[in-house]
Amino acid sequence: MTVTADASPSFSSLDWGRVDLDQVPHIVAPPPGPRSREYHDRCTRYFKGLSGQVKLFPVAFSEGAGCVLTDVDGNRYIDFSSGIYVTTLGHCHPKVSEAIARYASTLMNAHDFTTPIKTRLCEKLAEILPGDLNGFQFYDSGTTAVEAGLRVLRAASGRNEIVSCYYDFHGKTYGAVSLGHIRSQVYGRVRAAGMHMVPRPDAYRPLWTKDDGTIDTDAYLRFYDEYLDRATVGDVAGFCLEPIQGWGGTIMPPEDFFPKLRQFCDERKLLLMMDEVLASWGRTGKWLCSEHWGIVPDVVTIGKGFGNGFPVTAVAVREPHKESFEKISASSSYGGNPMACAAALASTEVIEQDNLLAHALHLGEVALKRMRRMRDEHPIVGDVRAKGCLMGIELVQDKATRRPLEEAGRLVYQKAFARGLAWIPAGHILRMSPPIVMDERTLLKGLDIIDEAIGQTEKELGYAS
Ligand SMILES: Cc1ncc(COP(=O)(O)O)c(C=O)c1O
């Protein structure tokens, strides 16, 4: 399939993302095909530590264009993962690729000296981010941005302890691991000192409910109040949490949670850091996911889709905390290099010019409607969720008990992948993050594939739909 890399002024990302449905998915060798297997065997003799995503379906990819991935056997897939929540504008978006190439041939690295492209990126961020989020530093991965964000929290508050939430994920360096829902054997064995975890409201699996059975957000905040008094040494800098839990399974907060948490932090003079590495830059139809609830965090991390595939991340802080960057010696080897800034600026301009925030929101509504039908029709679909192009389907043994159905998660993932849907497993929660340039028909085609895979899995596991 040919896709032209036409980045002329009339070019629209929605044309770039559009897929010819007769050509995609297109399976010529049942995947993982022979060439995929051969590459995988050769590579994994040396390359170790693979994600579950790869272990469960070891294909080898050779090309990506817009919303389509091609493997080394010539199979074409609809992309429902954007790499891993990264290529939000589709693979190899011409405007982003051109911007990177320009700086790859003119200036690759100038440490943290000022460059025109970094200046323009900072000005753009200050213009589009909410409130007084106008102090920036750039990094090369989500986890390094999170580490810097934590250092800012401590420098700005003069305090040390941090509170994070069950089932959050923040990265794999030591501070980030200590914030996350870690299994110590997997990541580090010992959580860093001064790191605390509390539950956060999950409307599908609430810990505390009101008389009418709905989730009681206030009960969580009352618990935080007591926790701060009894379980910390009274040296808490602030909270750090994801707006929507990505790795945890696209778990959405109740609408009143973040406004109440913002107020809670303000009243207790605590800082609020939102880790938006996964959920920002159009993924949920806003620049920052926290904008859905009208709050402005004190510190926010931005990553993944920020450079649409080029490794570039950011920490943004509110006006009063800008000087904290001075205190933490914020610079790094790759942070803010010209290629990275060009990728981030080009991605930002594309989202703006092609009105992609609105398009992502629209896709989320279309997906939710379709997934609700799946929930009504399938005995194992317990809950469905979407905000923009961040989506999840929770598989359960029984809708009344809501007990997770792990086995089904693996089977549905593999069956849909074999039919041409490249996506992300997560135990019993199916996670989807299609590029926000996708068209509605391709999105629905991808969801049809998932629907069929759920039906087959139900039959195999003895659930009647
Ligand atoms: C919310 C969140 N924070 C931080 C990270 C770490 O990002 P990276 O893998 O780029 O280090 C991730 C990665 O998935 C994430 O989802």
mmCIF file with all atom_site columns, C-alpha atoms in Angstrom, residues 5-154:
data_model
loop_
_atom_site.group_PDB
_atom_site.id
_atom_site.type_symbol
_atom_site.label_atom_id
_atom_site.label_alt_id
_atom_site.label_comp_id
_atom_site.label_asym_id
_atom_site.label_entity_id
_atom_site.label_seq_id
_atom_site.pdbx_PDB_ins_code
_atom_site.Cartn_x
_atom_site.Cartn_y
_atom_site.Cartn_z
_atom_site.occupancy
_atom_site.B_iso_or_equiv
_atom_site.pdbx_formal_charge
_atom_site.auth_seq_id
_atom_site.auth_comp_id
_atom_site.auth_asym_id
_atom_site.auth_atom_id
_atom_site.pdbx_PDB_model_num
ATOM 1   C CA . ALA A 1 5   ? 4.329   11.865  2.229  1.00 0.00 ? 5   ALA A CA 1
ATOM 2   C CA . ASP A 1 6   ? 2.783   15.095  0.963  1.00 0.00 ? 6   ASP A CA 1
ATOM 3   C CA . ALA A 1 7   ? 3.225   17.775  3.610  1.00 0.00 ? 7   ALA A CA 1
ATOM 4   C CA . SER A 1 8   ? 2.073   20.714  1.484  1.00 0.00 ? 8   SER A CA 1
ATOM 5   C CA . PRO A 1 9   ? 0.081   23.474  3.248  1.00 0.00 ? 9   PRO A CA 1
ATOM 6   C CA . SER A 1 10  ? -3.217  21.920  2.095  1.00 0.00 ? 10  SER A CA 1
ATOM 7   C CA . PHE A 1 11  ? -2.245  18.594  3.660  1.00 0.00 ? 11  PHE A CA 1
ATOM 8   C CA . SER A 1 12  ? -4.556  17.436  6.460  1.00 0.00 ? 12  SER A CA 1
ATOM 9   C CA . SER A 1 13  ? -3.631  14.841  9.045  1.00 0.00 ? 13  SER A CA 1
ATOM 10  C CA . LEU A 1 14  ? -7.046  13.289  8.638  1.00 0.00 ? 14  LEU A CA 1
ATOM 11  C CA . ASP A 1 15  ? -6.101  12.315  5.069  1.00 0.00 ? 15  ASP A CA 1
ATOM 12  C CA . TRP A 1 16  ? -2.844  10.942  6.392  1.00 0.00 ? 16  TRP A CA 1
ATOM 13  C CA . GLY A 1 17  ? -4.577  8.800   8.979  1.00 0.00 ? 17  GLY A CA 1
ATOM 14  C CA . ARG A 1 18  ? -7.270  7.589   6.589  1.00 0.00 ? 18  ARG A CA 1
ATOM 15  C CA . VAL A 1 19  ? -7.088  3.939   5.697  1.00 0.00 ? 19  VAL A CA 1
ATOM 16  C CA . ASP A 1 20  ? -8.387  2.119   2.658  1.00 0.00 ? 20  ASP A CA 1
ATOM 17  C CA . LEU A 1 21  ? -10.515 -0.460  4.417  1.00 0.00 ? 21  LEU A CA 1
ATOM 18  C CA . ASP A 1 22  ? -10.268 -2.872  1.512  1.00 0.00 ? 22  ASP A CA 1
ATOM 19  C CA . GLN A 1 23  ? -6.539  -2.971  2.063  1.00 0.00 ? 23  GLN A CA 1
ATOM 20  C CA . VAL A 1 24  ? -6.413  -3.024  5.865  1.00 0.00 ? 24  VAL A CA 1
ATOM 21  C CA . PRO A 1 25  ? -6.269  -5.300  7.676  1.00 0.00 ? 25  PRO A CA 1
ATOM 22  C CA . HIS A 1 26  ? -4.638  -7.554  5.123  1.00 0.00 ? 26  HIS A CA 1
ATOM 23  C CA . ILE A 1 27  ? -3.240  -10.881 6.252  1.00 0.00 ? 27  ILE A CA 1
ATOM 24  C CA . VAL A 1 28  ? -1.087  -12.760 3.729  1.00 0.00 ? 28  VAL A CA 1
ATOM 25  C CA . ALA A 1 29  ? 0.768   -15.067 6.161  1.00 0.00 ? 29  ALA A CA 1
ATOM 26  C CA . PRO A 1 30  ? -1.023  -15.983 9.404  1.00 0.00 ? 30  PRO A CA 1
ATOM 27  C CA . PRO A 1 31  ? 0.864   -13.931 11.997 1.00 0.00 ? 31  PRO A CA 1
ATOM 28  C CA . PRO A 1 32  ? 3.331   -14.307 13.516 1.00 0.00 ? 32  PRO A CA 1
ATOM 29  C CA . GLY A 1 33  ? 4.442   -15.370 10.033 1.00 0.00 ? 33  GLY A CA 1
ATOM 30  C CA . PRO A 1 34  ? 7.669   -17.193 9.115  1.00 0.00 ? 34  PRO A CA 1
ATOM 31  C CA . ARG A 1 35  ? 9.804   -14.068 8.642  1.00 0.00 ? 35  ARG A CA 1
ATOM 32  C CA . SER A 1 36  ? 8.525   -12.575 11.906 1.00 0.00 ? 36  SER A CA 1
ATOM 33  C CA . ARG A 1 37  ? 9.422   -15.782 13.724 1.00 0.00 ? 37  ARG A CA 1
ATOM 34  C CA . GLU A 1 38  ? 12.863  -15.861 12.174 1.00 0.00 ? 38  GLU A CA 1
ATOM 35  C CA . TYR A 1 39  ? 13.663  -12.248 13.147 1.00 0.00 ? 39  TYR A CA 1
ATOM 36  C CA . HIS A 1 40  ? 12.182  -12.715 16.588 1.00 0.00 ? 40  HIS A CA 1
ATOM 37  C CA . ASP A 1 41  ? 14.290  -15.816 17.256 1.00 0.00 ? 41  ASP A CA 1
ATOM 38  C CA . ARG A 1 42  ? 17.478  -14.114 16.033 1.00 0.00 ? 42  ARG A CA 1
ATOM 39  C CA . CYS A 1 43  ? 16.828  -10.888 17.952 1.00 0.00 ? 43  CYS A CA 1
ATOM 40  C CA . THR A 1 44  ? 15.793  -12.466 21.241 1.00 0.00 ? 44  THR A CA 1
ATOM 41  C CA . ARG A 1 45  ? 18.981  -14.491 21.419 1.00 0.00 ? 45  ARG A CA 1
ATOM 42  C CA . TYR A 1 46  ? 20.417  -11.142 22.573 1.00 0.00 ? 46  TYR A CA 1
ATOM 43  C CA . PHE A 1 47  ? 17.560  -8.738  23.263 1.00 0.00 ? 47  PHE A CA 1
ATOM 44  C CA . LYS A 1 48  ? 15.940  -9.594  26.585 1.00 0.00 ? 48  LYS A CA 1
ATOM 45  C CA . GLY A 1 49  ? 13.242  -8.247  28.864 1.00 0.00 ? 49  GLY A CA 1
ATOM 46  C CA . LEU A 1 50  ? 10.324  -8.123  26.428 1.00 0.00 ? 50  LEU A CA 1
ATOM 47  C CA . SER A 1 51  ? 6.946   -6.673  27.337 1.00 0.00 ? 51  SER A CA 1
ATOM 48  C CA . GLY A 1 52  ? 3.874   -8.896  27.641 1.00 0.00 ? 52  GLY A CA 1
ATOM 49  C CA . GLN A 1 53  ? 2.615   -7.264  24.457 1.00 0.00 ? 53  GLN A CA 1
ATOM 50  C CA . VAL A 1 54  ? 5.450   -8.816  22.431 1.00 0.00 ? 54  VAL A CA 1
ATOM 51  C CA . LYS A 1 55  ? 5.642   -12.119 24.291 1.00 0.00 ? 55  LYS A CA 1
ATOM 52  C CA . LEU A 1 56  ? 1.959   -12.777 23.603 1.00 0.00 ? 56  LEU A CA 1
ATOM 53  C CA . PHE A 1 57  ? 2.245   -11.932 19.918 1.00 0.00 ? 57  PHE A CA 1
ATOM 54  C CA . PRO A 1 58  ? 5.832   -11.883 18.583 1.00 0.00 ? 58  PRO A CA 1
ATOM 55  C CA . VAL A 1 59  ? 5.532   -10.178 15.200 1.00 0.00 ? 59  VAL A CA 1
ATOM 56  C CA . ALA A 1 60  ? 8.378   -8.141  13.684 1.00 0.00 ? 60  ALA A CA 1
ATOM 57  C CA . PHE A 1 61  ? 7.287   -4.820  12.189 1.00 0.00 ? 61  PHE A CA 1
ATOM 58  C CA . SER A 1 62  ? 8.978   -3.202  9.226  1.00 0.00 ? 62  SER A CA 1
ATOM 59  C CA . GLU A 1 63  ? 6.905   -0.116  8.370  1.00 0.00 ? 63  GLU A CA 1
ATOM 60  C CA . GLY A 1 64  ? 4.314   2.275   9.702  1.00 0.00 ? 64  GLY A CA 1
ATOM 61  C CA . ALA A 1 65  ? 2.319   4.895   7.810  1.00 0.00 ? 65  ALA A CA 1
ATOM 62  C CA . GLY A 1 66  ? -0.562  6.816   9.359  1.00 0.00 ? 66  GLY A CA 1
ATOM 63  C CA . CYS A 1 67  ? -2.835  4.320   11.111 1.00 0.00 ? 67  CYS A CA 1
ATOM 64  C CA . VAL A 1 68  ? -1.334  1.255   9.403  1.00 0.00 ? 68  VAL A CA 1
ATOM 65  C CA . LEU A 1 69  ? 1.504   -1.038  10.476 1.00 0.00 ? 69  LEU A CA 1
ATOM 66  C CA . THR A 1 70  ? 3.161   -3.594  8.198  1.00 0.00 ? 70  THR A CA 1
ATOM 67  C CA . ASP A 1 71  ? 5.096   -6.628  9.411  1.00 0.00 ? 71  ASP A CA 1
ATOM 68  C CA . VAL A 1 72  ? 8.055   -8.336  7.741  1.00 0.00 ? 72  VAL A CA 1
ATOM 69  C CA . ASP A 1 73  ? 5.755   -10.956 6.182  1.00 0.00 ? 73  ASP A CA 1
ATOM 70  C CA . GLY A 1 74  ? 3.717   -8.258  4.451  1.00 0.00 ? 74  GLY A CA 1
ATOM 71  C CA . ASN A 1 75  ? 0.704   -8.419  6.811  1.00 0.00 ? 75  ASN A CA 1
ATOM 72  C CA . ARG A 1 76  ? -0.990  -5.057  7.361  1.00 0.00 ? 76  ARG A CA 1
ATOM 73  C CA . TYR A 1 77  ? -2.601  -4.103  10.656 1.00 0.00 ? 77  TYR A CA 1
ATOM 74  C CA . ILE A 1 78  ? -4.867  -1.339  11.902 1.00 0.00 ? 78  ILE A CA 1
ATOM 75  C CA . ASP A 1 79  ? -2.902  0.396   14.641 1.00 0.00 ? 79  ASP A CA 1
ATOM 76  C CA . PHE A 1 80  ? -4.828  0.534   17.914 1.00 0.00 ? 80  PHE A CA 1
ATOM 77  C CA . SER A 1 81  ? -1.783  1.166   20.124 1.00 0.00 ? 81  SER A CA 1
ATOM 78  C CA . SER A 1 82  ? 0.122   4.112   18.525 1.00 0.00 ? 82  SER A CA 1
ATOM 79  C CA . GLY A 1 83  ? 3.399   2.307   19.269 1.00 0.00 ? 83  GLY A CA 1
ATOM 80  C CA . ILE A 1 84  ? 2.720   2.458   22.952 1.00 0.00 ? 84  ILE A CA 1
ATOM 81  C CA . TYR A 1 85  ? 0.493   5.556   23.287 1.00 0.00 ? 85  TYR A CA 1
ATOM 82  C CA . VAL A 1 86  ? 3.221   7.418   21.385 1.00 0.00 ? 86  VAL A CA 1
ATOM 83  C CA . THR A 1 87  ? 2.489   8.008   17.676 1.00 0.00 ? 87  THR A CA 1
ATOM 84  C CA . THR A 1 88  ? -0.675  9.967   18.375 1.00 0.00 ? 88  THR A CA 1
ATOM 85  C CA . LEU A 1 89  ? -0.643  11.523  14.889 1.00 0.00 ? 89  LEU A CA 1
ATOM 86  C CA . GLY A 1 90  ? -0.011  8.217   13.136 1.00 0.00 ? 90  GLY A CA 1
ATOM 87  C CA . HIS A 1 91  ? 3.293   6.743   12.086 1.00 0.00 ? 91  HIS A CA 1
ATOM 88  C CA . CYS A 1 92  ? 5.819   8.965   10.309 1.00 0.00 ? 92  CYS A CA 1
ATOM 89  C CA . HIS A 1 93  ? 3.587   12.032  10.101 1.00 0.00 ? 93  HIS A CA 1
ATOM 90  C CA . PRO A 1 94  ? 5.237   13.966  7.240  1.00 0.00 ? 94  PRO A CA 1
ATOM 91  C CA . LYS A 1 95  ? 5.273   17.321  9.046  1.00 0.00 ? 95  LYS A CA 1
ATOM 92  C CA . VAL A 1 96  ? 6.893   15.819  12.142 1.00 0.00 ? 96  VAL A CA 1
ATOM 93  C CA . SER A 1 97  ? 9.357   13.717  10.116 1.00 0.00 ? 97  SER A CA 1
ATOM 94  C CA . GLU A 1 98  ? 10.388  16.747  8.069  1.00 0.00 ? 98  GLU A CA 1
ATOM 95  C CA . ALA A 1 99  ? 10.903  18.866  11.190 1.00 0.00 ? 99  ALA A CA 1
ATOM 96  C CA . ILE A 1 100 ? 13.158  16.211  12.766 1.00 0.00 ? 100 ILE A CA 1
ATOM 97  C CA . ALA A 1 101 ? 15.086  15.718  9.507  1.00 0.00 ? 101 ALA A CA 1
ATOM 98  C CA . ARG A 1 102 ? 15.729  19.471  9.231  1.00 0.00 ? 102 ARG A CA 1
ATOM 99  C CA . TYR A 1 103 ? 17.514  19.557  12.575 1.00 0.00 ? 103 TYR A CA 1
ATOM 100 C CA . ALA A 1 104 ? 19.150  16.139  12.042 1.00 0.00 ? 104 ALA A CA 1
ATOM 101 C CA . SER A 1 105 ? 21.054  17.809  9.233  1.00 0.00 ? 105 SER A CA 1
ATOM 102 C CA . THR A 1 106 ? 21.649  21.241  10.818 1.00 0.00 ? 106 THR A CA 1
ATOM 103 C CA . LEU A 1 107 ? 22.035  21.074  14.636 1.00 0.00 ? 107 LEU A CA 1
ATOM 104 C CA . MET A 1 108 ? 21.583  17.932  16.700 1.00 0.00 ? 108 MET A CA 1
ATOM 105 C CA . ASN A 1 109 ? 22.693  18.961  20.176 1.00 0.00 ? 109 ASN A CA 1
ATOM 106 C CA . ALA A 1 110 ? 23.707  22.200  21.873 1.00 0.00 ? 110 ALA A CA 1
ATOM 107 C CA . HIS A 1 111 ? 23.324  21.070  25.516 1.00 0.00 ? 111 HIS A CA 1
ATOM 108 C CA . ASP A 1 112 ? 20.954  23.527  27.156 1.00 0.00 ? 112 ASP A CA 1
ATOM 109 C CA . PHE A 1 113 ? 22.101  26.584  25.230 1.00 0.00 ? 113 PHE A CA 1
ATOM 110 C CA . THR A 1 114 ? 19.266  28.624  23.816 1.00 0.00 ? 114 THR A CA 1
ATOM 111 C CA . THR A 1 115 ? 18.193  27.767  20.274 1.00 0.00 ? 115 THR A CA 1
ATOM 112 C CA . PRO A 1 116 ? 15.482  29.417  18.159 1.00 0.00 ? 116 PRO A CA 1
ATOM 113 C CA . ILE A 1 117 ? 13.472  26.180  17.958 1.00 0.00 ? 117 ILE A CA 1
ATOM 114 C CA . LYS A 1 118 ? 13.487  25.722  21.753 1.00 0.00 ? 118 LYS A CA 1
ATOM 115 C CA . THR A 1 119 ? 12.434  29.347  22.180 1.00 0.00 ? 119 THR A CA 1
ATOM 116 C CA . ARG A 1 120 ? 9.500   28.855  19.812 1.00 0.00 ? 120 ARG A CA 1
ATOM 117 C CA . LEU A 1 121 ? 8.450   25.642  21.544 1.00 0.00 ? 121 LEU A CA 1
ATOM 118 C CA . CYS A 1 122 ? 8.466   27.329  24.972 1.00 0.00 ? 122 CYS A CA 1
ATOM 119 C CA . GLU A 1 123 ? 6.428   30.253  23.648 1.00 0.00 ? 123 GLU A CA 1
ATOM 120 C CA . LYS A 1 124 ? 3.900   27.867  22.096 1.00 0.00 ? 124 LYS A CA 1
ATOM 121 C CA . LEU A 1 125 ? 3.557   25.868  25.318 1.00 0.00 ? 125 LEU A CA 1
ATOM 122 C CA . ALA A 1 126 ? 3.052   29.010  27.392 1.00 0.00 ? 126 ALA A CA 1
ATOM 123 C CA . GLU A 1 127 ? 0.322   30.054  24.937 1.00 0.00 ? 127 GLU A CA 1
ATOM 124 C CA . ILE A 1 128 ? -1.697  26.820  24.944 1.00 0.00 ? 128 ILE A CA 1
ATOM 125 C CA . LEU A 1 129 ? -1.294  25.411  28.450 1.00 0.00 ? 129 LEU A CA 1
ATOM 126 C CA . PRO A 1 130 ? -3.933  26.374  31.001 1.00 0.00 ? 130 PRO A CA 1
ATOM 127 C CA . GLY A 1 131 ? -3.472  28.916  33.804 1.00 0.00 ? 131 GLY A CA 1
ATOM 128 C CA . ASP A 1 132 ? 0.040   30.039  34.653 1.00 0.00 ? 132 ASP A CA 1
ATOM 129 C CA . LEU A 1 133 ? 1.802   26.815  33.609 1.00 0.00 ? 133 LEU A CA 1
ATOM 130 C CA . ASN A 1 134 ? 4.667   28.670  31.988 1.00 0.00 ? 134 ASN A CA 1
ATOM 131 C CA . GLY A 1 135 ? 7.954   27.240  33.298 1.00 0.00 ? 135 GLY A CA 1
ATOM 132 C CA . PHE A 1 136 ? 9.452   24.380  31.273 1.00 0.00 ? 136 PHE A CA 1
ATOM 133 C CA . GLN A 1 137 ? 12.281  21.902  31.106 1.00 0.00 ? 137 GLN A CA 1
ATOM 134 C CA . PHE A 1 138 ? 12.643  19.081  28.571 1.00 0.00 ? 138 PHE A CA 1
ATOM 135 C CA . TYR A 1 139 ? 13.729  15.441  28.912 1.00 0.00 ? 139 TYR A CA 1
ATOM 136 C CA . ASP A 1 140 ? 14.103  12.315  26.814 1.00 0.00 ? 140 ASP A CA 1
ATOM 137 C CA . SER A 1 141 ? 11.714  9.877   28.514 1.00 0.00 ? 141 SER A CA 1
ATOM 138 C CA . GLY A 1 142 ? 8.644   9.881   30.699 1.00 0.00 ? 142 GLY A CA 1
ATOM 139 C CA . THR A 1 143 ? 10.432  8.508   33.703 1.00 0.00 ? 143 THR A CA 1
ATOM 140 C CA . THR A 1 144 ? 13.179  11.170  33.660 1.00 0.00 ? 144 THR A CA 1
ATOM 141 C CA . ALA A 1 145 ? 10.493  13.849  33.452 1.00 0.00 ? 145 ALA A CA 1
ATOM 142 C CA . VAL A 1 146 ? 8.742   12.279  36.448 1.00 0.00 ? 146 VAL A CA 1
ATOM 143 C CA . GLU A 1 147 ? 12.015  12.265  38.421 1.00 0.00 ? 147 GLU A CA 1
ATOM 144 C CA . ALA A 1 148 ? 12.530  15.953  37.640 1.00 0.00 ? 148 ALA A CA 1
ATOM 145 C CA . GLY A 1 149 ? 8.910   16.683  38.594 1.00 0.00 ? 149 GLY A CA 1
ATOM 146 C CA . LEU A 1 150 ? 9.435   15.032  41.980 1.00 0.00 ? 150 LEU A CA 1
ATOM 147 C CA . ARG A 1 151 ? 12.580  17.088  42.546 1.00 0.00 ? 151 ARG A CA 1
ATOM 148 C CA . VAL A 1 152 ? 10.598  20.229  41.722 1.00 0.00 ? 152 VAL A CA 1
ATOM 149 C CA . LEU A 1 153 ? 7.886   19.216  44.212 1.00 0.00 ? 153 LEU A CA 1
ATOM 150 C CA . ARG A 1 154 ? 10.511  18.914  46.922 1.00 0.00 ? 154 ARG A CA 1
#
